[in-house]
PDB file of C-alpha atoms in Angstrom:
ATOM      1  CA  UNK A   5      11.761  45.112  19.166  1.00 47.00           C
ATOM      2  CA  UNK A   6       9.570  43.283  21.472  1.00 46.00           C
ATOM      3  CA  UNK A   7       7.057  42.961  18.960  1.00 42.00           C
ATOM      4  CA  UNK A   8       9.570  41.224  16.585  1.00 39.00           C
ATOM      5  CA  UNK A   9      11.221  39.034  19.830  1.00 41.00           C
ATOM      6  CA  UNK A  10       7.104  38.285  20.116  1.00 37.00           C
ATOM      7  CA  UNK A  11       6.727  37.377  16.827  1.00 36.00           C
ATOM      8  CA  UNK A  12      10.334  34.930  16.731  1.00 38.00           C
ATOM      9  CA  UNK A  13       9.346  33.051  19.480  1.00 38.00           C
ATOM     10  CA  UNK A  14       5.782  32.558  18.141  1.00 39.00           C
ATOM     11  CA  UNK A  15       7.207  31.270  14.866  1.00 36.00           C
ATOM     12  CA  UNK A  16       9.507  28.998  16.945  1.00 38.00           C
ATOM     13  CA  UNK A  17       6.769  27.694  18.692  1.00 39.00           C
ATOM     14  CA  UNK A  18       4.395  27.122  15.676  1.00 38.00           C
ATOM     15  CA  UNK A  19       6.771  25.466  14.012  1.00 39.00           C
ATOM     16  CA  UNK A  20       8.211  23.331  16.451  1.00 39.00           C
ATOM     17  CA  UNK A  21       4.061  22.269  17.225  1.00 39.00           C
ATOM     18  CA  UNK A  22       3.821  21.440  13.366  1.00 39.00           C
ATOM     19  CA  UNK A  23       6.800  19.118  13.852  1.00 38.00           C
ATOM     20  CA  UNK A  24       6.165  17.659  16.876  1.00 37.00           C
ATOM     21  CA  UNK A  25       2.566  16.911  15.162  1.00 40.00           C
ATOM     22  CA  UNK A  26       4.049  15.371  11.841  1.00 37.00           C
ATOM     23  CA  UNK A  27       6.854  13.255  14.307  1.00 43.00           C
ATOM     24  CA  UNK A  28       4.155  11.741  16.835  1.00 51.00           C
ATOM     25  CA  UNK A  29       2.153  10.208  13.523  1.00 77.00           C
ATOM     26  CA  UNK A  30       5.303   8.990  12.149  1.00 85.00           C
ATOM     27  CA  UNK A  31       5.533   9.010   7.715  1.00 96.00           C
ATOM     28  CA  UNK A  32       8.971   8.669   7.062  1.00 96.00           C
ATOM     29  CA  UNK A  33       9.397  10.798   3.710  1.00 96.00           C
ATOM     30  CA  UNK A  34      10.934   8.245   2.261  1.00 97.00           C
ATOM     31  CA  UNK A  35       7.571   6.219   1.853  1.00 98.00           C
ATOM     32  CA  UNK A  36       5.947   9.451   0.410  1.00 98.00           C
ATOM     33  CA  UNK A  37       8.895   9.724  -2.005  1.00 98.00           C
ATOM     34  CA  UNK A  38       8.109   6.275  -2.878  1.00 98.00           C
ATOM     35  CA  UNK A  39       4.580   6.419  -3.949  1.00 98.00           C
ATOM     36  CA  UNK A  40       5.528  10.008  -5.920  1.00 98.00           C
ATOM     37  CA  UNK A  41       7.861   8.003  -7.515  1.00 98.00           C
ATOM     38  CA  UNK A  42       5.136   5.347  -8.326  1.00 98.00           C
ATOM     39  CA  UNK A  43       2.482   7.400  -9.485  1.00 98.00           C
ATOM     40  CA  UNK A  44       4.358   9.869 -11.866  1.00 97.00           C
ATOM     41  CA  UNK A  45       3.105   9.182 -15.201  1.00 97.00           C
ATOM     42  CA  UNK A  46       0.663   6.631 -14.261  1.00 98.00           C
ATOM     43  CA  UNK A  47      -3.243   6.864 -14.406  1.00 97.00           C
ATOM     44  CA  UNK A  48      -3.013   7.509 -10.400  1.00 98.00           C
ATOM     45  CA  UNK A  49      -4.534  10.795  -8.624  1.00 98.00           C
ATOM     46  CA  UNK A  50      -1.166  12.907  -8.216  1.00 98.00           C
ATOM     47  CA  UNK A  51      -2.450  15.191  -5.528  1.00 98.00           C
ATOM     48  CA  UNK A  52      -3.113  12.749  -2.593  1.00 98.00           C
ATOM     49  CA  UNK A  53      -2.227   9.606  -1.365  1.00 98.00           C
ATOM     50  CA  UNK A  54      -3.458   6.956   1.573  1.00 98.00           C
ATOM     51  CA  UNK A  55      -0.695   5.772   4.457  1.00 98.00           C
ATOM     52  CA  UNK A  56      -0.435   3.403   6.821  1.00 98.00           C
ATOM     53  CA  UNK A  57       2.186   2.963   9.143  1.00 98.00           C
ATOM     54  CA  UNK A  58       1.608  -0.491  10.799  1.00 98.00           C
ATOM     55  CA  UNK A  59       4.434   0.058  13.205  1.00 97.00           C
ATOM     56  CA  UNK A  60       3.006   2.489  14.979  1.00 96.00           C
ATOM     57  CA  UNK A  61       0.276   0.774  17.875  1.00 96.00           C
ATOM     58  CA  UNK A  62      -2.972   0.095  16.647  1.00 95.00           C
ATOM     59  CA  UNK A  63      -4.848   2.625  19.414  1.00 96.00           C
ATOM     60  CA  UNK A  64      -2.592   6.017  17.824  1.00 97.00           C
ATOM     61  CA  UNK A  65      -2.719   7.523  14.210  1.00 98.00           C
ATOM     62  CA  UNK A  66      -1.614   5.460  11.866  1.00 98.00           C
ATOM     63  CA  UNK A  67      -3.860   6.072   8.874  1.00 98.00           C
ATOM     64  CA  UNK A  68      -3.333   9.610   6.788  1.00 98.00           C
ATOM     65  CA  UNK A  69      -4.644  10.907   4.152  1.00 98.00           C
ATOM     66  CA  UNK A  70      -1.473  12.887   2.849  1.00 98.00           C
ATOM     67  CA  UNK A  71      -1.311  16.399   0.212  1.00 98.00           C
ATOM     68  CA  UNK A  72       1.241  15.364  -2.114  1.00 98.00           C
ATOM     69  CA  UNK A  73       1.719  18.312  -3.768  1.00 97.00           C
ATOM     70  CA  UNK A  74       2.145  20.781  -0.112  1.00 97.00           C
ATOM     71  CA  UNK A  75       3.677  17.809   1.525  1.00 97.00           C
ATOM     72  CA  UNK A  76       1.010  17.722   4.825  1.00 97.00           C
ATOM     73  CA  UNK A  77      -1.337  15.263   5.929  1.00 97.00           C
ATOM     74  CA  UNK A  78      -4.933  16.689   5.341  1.00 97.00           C
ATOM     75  CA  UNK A  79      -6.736  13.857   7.378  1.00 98.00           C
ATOM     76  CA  UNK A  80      -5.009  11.703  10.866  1.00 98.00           C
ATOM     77  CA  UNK A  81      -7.292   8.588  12.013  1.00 98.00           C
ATOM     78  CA  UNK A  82      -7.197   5.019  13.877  1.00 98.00           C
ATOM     79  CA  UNK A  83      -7.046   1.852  11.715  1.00 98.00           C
ATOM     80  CA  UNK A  84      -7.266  -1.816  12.885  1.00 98.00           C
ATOM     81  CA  UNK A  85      -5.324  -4.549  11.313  1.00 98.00           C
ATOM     82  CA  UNK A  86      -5.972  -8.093  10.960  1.00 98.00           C
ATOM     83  CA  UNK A  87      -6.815 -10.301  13.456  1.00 98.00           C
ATOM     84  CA  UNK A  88      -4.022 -13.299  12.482  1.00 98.00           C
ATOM     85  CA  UNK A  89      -1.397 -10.131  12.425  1.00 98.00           C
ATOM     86  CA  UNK A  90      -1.408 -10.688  15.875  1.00 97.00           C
ATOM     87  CA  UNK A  91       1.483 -12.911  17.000  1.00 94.00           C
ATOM     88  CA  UNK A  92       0.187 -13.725  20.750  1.00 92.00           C
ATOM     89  CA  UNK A  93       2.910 -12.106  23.522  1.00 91.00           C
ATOM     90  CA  UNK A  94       4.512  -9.857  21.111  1.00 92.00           C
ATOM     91  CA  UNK A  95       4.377  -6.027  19.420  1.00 90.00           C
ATOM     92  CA  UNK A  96       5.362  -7.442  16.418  1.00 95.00           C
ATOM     93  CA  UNK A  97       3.247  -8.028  13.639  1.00 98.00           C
ATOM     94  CA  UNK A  98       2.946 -10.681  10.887  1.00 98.00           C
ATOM     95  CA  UNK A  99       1.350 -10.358   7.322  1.00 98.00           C
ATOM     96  CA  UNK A 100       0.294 -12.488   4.946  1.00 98.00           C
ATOM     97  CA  UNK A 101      -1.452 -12.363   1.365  1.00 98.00           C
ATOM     98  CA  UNK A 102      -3.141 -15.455   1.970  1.00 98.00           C
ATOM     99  CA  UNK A 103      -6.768 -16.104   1.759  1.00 97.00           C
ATOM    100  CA  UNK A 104      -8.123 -17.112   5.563  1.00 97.00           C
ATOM    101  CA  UNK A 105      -5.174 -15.972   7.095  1.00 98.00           C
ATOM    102  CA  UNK A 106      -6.842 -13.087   8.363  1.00 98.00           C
ATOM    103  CA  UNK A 107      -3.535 -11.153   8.405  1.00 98.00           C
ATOM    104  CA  UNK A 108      -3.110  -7.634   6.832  1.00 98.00           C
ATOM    105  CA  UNK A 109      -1.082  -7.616   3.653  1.00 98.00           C
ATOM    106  CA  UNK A 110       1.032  -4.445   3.321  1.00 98.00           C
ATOM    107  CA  UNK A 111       1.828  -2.500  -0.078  1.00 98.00           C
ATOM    108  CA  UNK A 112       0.636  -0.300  -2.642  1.00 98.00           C
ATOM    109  CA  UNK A 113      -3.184  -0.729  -3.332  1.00 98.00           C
ATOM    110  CA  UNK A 114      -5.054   1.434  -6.000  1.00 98.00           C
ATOM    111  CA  UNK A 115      -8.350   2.191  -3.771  1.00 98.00           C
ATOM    112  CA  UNK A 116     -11.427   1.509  -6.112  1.00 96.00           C
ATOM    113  CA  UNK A 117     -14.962   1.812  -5.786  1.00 95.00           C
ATOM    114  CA  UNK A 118     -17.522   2.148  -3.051  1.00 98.00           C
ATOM    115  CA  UNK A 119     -20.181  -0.213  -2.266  1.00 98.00           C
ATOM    116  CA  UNK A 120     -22.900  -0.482   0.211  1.00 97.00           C
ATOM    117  CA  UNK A 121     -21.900  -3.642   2.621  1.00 95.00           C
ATOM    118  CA  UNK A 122     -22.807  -5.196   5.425  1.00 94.00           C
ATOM    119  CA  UNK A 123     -19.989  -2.132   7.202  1.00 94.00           C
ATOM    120  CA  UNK A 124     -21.936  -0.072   5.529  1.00 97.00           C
ATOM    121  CA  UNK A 125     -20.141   1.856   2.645  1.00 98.00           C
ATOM    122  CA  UNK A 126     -16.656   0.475   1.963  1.00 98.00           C
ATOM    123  CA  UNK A 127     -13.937   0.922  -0.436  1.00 98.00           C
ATOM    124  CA  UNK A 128     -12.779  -1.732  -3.067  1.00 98.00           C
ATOM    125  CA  UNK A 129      -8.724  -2.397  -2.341  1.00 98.00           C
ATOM    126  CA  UNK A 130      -6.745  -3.958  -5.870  1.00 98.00           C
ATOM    127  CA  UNK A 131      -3.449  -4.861  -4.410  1.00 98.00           C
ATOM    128  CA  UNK A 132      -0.508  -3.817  -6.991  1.00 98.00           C
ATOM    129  CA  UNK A 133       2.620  -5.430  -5.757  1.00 98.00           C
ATOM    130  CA  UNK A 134       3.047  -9.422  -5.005  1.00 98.00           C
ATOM    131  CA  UNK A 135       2.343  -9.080  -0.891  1.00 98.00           C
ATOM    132  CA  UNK A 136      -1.283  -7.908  -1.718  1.00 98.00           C
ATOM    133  CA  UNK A 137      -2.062  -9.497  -5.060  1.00 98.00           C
ATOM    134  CA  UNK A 138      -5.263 -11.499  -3.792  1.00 98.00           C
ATOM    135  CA  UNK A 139      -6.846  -8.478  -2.288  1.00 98.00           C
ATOM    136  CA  UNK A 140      -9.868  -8.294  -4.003  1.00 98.00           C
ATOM    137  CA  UNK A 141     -10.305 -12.434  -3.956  1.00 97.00           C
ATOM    138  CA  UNK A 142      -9.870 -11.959   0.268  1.00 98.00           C
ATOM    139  CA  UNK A 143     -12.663  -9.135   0.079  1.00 97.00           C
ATOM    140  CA  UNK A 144      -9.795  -7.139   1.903  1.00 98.00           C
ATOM    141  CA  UNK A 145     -11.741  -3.331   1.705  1.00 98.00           C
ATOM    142  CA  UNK A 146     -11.394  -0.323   3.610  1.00 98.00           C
ATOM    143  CA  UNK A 147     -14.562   0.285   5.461  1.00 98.00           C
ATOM    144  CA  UNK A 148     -15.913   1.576   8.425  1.00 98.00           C
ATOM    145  CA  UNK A 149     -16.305  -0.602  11.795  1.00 98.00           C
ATOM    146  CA  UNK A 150     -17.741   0.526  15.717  1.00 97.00           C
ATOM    147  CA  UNK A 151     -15.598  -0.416  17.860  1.00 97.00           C
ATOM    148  CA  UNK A 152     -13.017   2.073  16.007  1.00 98.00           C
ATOM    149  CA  UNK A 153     -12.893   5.215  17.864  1.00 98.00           C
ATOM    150  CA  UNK A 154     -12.532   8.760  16.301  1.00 98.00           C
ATOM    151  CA  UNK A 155      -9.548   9.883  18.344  1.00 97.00           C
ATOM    152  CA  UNK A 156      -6.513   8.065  19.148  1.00 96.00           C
ATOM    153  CA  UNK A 157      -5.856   6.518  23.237  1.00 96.00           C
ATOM    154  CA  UNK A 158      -3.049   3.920  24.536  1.00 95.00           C
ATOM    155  CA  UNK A 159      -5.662   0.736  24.294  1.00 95.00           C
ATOM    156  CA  UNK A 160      -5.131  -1.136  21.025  1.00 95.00           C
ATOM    157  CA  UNK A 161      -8.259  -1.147  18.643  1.00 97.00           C
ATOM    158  CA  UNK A 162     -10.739  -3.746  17.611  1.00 97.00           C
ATOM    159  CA  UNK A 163      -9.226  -6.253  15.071  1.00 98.00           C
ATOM    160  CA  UNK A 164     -10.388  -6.957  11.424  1.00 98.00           C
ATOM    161  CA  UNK A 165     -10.083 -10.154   9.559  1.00 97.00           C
ATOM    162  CA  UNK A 166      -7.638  -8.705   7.284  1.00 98.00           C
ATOM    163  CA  UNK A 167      -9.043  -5.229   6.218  1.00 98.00           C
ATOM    164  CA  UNK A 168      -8.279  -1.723   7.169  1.00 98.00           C
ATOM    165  CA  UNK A 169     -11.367  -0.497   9.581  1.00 98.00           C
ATOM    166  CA  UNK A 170     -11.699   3.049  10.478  1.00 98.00           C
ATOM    167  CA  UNK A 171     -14.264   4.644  13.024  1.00 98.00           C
ATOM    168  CA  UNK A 172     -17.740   5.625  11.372  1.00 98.00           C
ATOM    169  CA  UNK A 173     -16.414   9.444  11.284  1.00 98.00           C
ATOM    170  CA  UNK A 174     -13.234   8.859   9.866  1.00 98.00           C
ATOM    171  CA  UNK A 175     -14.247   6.703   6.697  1.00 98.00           C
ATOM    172  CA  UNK A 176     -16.975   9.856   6.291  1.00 98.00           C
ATOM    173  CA  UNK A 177     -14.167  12.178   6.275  1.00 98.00           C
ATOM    174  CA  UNK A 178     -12.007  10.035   4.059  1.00 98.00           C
ATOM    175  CA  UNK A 179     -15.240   9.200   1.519  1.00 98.00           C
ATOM    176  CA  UNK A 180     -14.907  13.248   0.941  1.00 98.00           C
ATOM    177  CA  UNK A 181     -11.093  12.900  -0.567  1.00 98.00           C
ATOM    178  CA  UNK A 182     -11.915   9.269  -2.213  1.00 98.00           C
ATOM    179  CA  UNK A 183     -15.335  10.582  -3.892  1.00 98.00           C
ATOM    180  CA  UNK A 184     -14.083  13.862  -5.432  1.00 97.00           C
ATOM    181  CA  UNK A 185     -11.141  12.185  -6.968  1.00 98.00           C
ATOM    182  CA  UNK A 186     -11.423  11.188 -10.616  1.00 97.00           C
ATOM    183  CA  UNK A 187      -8.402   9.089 -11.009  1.00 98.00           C
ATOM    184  CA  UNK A 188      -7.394   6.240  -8.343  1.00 98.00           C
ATOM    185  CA  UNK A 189      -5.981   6.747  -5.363  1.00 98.00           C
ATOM    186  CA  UNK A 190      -2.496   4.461  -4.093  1.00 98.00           C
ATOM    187  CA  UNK A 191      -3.125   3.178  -0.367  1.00 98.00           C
ATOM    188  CA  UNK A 192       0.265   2.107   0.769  1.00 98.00           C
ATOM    189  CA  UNK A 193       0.336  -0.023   3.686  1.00 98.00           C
ATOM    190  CA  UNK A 194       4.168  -0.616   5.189  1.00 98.00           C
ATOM    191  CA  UNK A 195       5.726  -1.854   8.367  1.00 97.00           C
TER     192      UNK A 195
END
């Protein structure tokens, strides 16, 4: 009996962690319904998709890589957002599809290609709905930055000039998921 009291508790407990883990990053399921939605019958990857929630502060995890088909995020990391996002005295963020506005643009984006940049490599970003259409003429990629830490703290992050940055780490973890898949993968930005 105390082995089985041991054992409830310990479920309890693991479970309640695993929520508490999911909760503090913050993907409401209605977003990942979304992009299933999306993707079914389209040329997409249908195992894994790319969120970020640009509601939660810039220094915490906002950036998953997520398993579609177990429902759990396989990857957690810090992303920056654009520097003209920033609305000076305020939380709240502004976003903008326009070229030298150095805003993020939120949406679906199929992630393309790597190149070798100046960032080092980076990831080609072809925004799919109207509030990200000129992605590729603003350059806006996903690539790697410095002042991007690997783990997540109260100060808010560097700031981009429009593109999703992750730390050095992160983008190598990422470049693992990206690489290996043969079809594209949907990045869906959202606030």
């Amino acid at each position: 009996m105390k082995h089985f009291i041991f054992l409830f508790i310990s479920l309890i407990s693991f479970s309640k962690a695993n929520s508490q883990q999911l909760k503090t990053f913050d993907l409401p399921q209605t977003r990942v319904a979304e992009v299933k939605n999306y993707i079914k019958g389209k040329e997409y990857n249908q195992g894994l998709a790319i969120f970020i929630n640009f509601k939660v502060p810039s220094g915490k995890y906002r950036y998953c890589i997520y398993d579609l088909k177990n429902d759990k995020i396989v990857q957690k990391a810090v992303v920056s957002h654009g520097s003209g996002s920033v609305l000076p005295g305020s939380d709240v963020l502004k976003f903008s599809n326009t070229d030298g506005s150095y805003q993020s643009s939120l949406g679906k984006y199929s992630v393309g290609e790597s190149y070798i940049g100046k960032f080092g490599k980076a990831y080609r970003l072809k925004g799919l709905e109207s509030s990200n259409s000129n992605a590729m003429q603003r350059a806006i990629v996903l690539h790697s930055f410095g002042c991007i830490p690997d783990k997540e703290s109260q100060d808010p992050v560097c700031l981009s000039l429009g593109c999703p940055m992750l730390s050095v780490n992160a983008l190598k973890e990422s470049a693992k998921y990206i690489d290996k898949s043969k079809q594209p993968i949907i990045l869906y930005a959202f606030y």
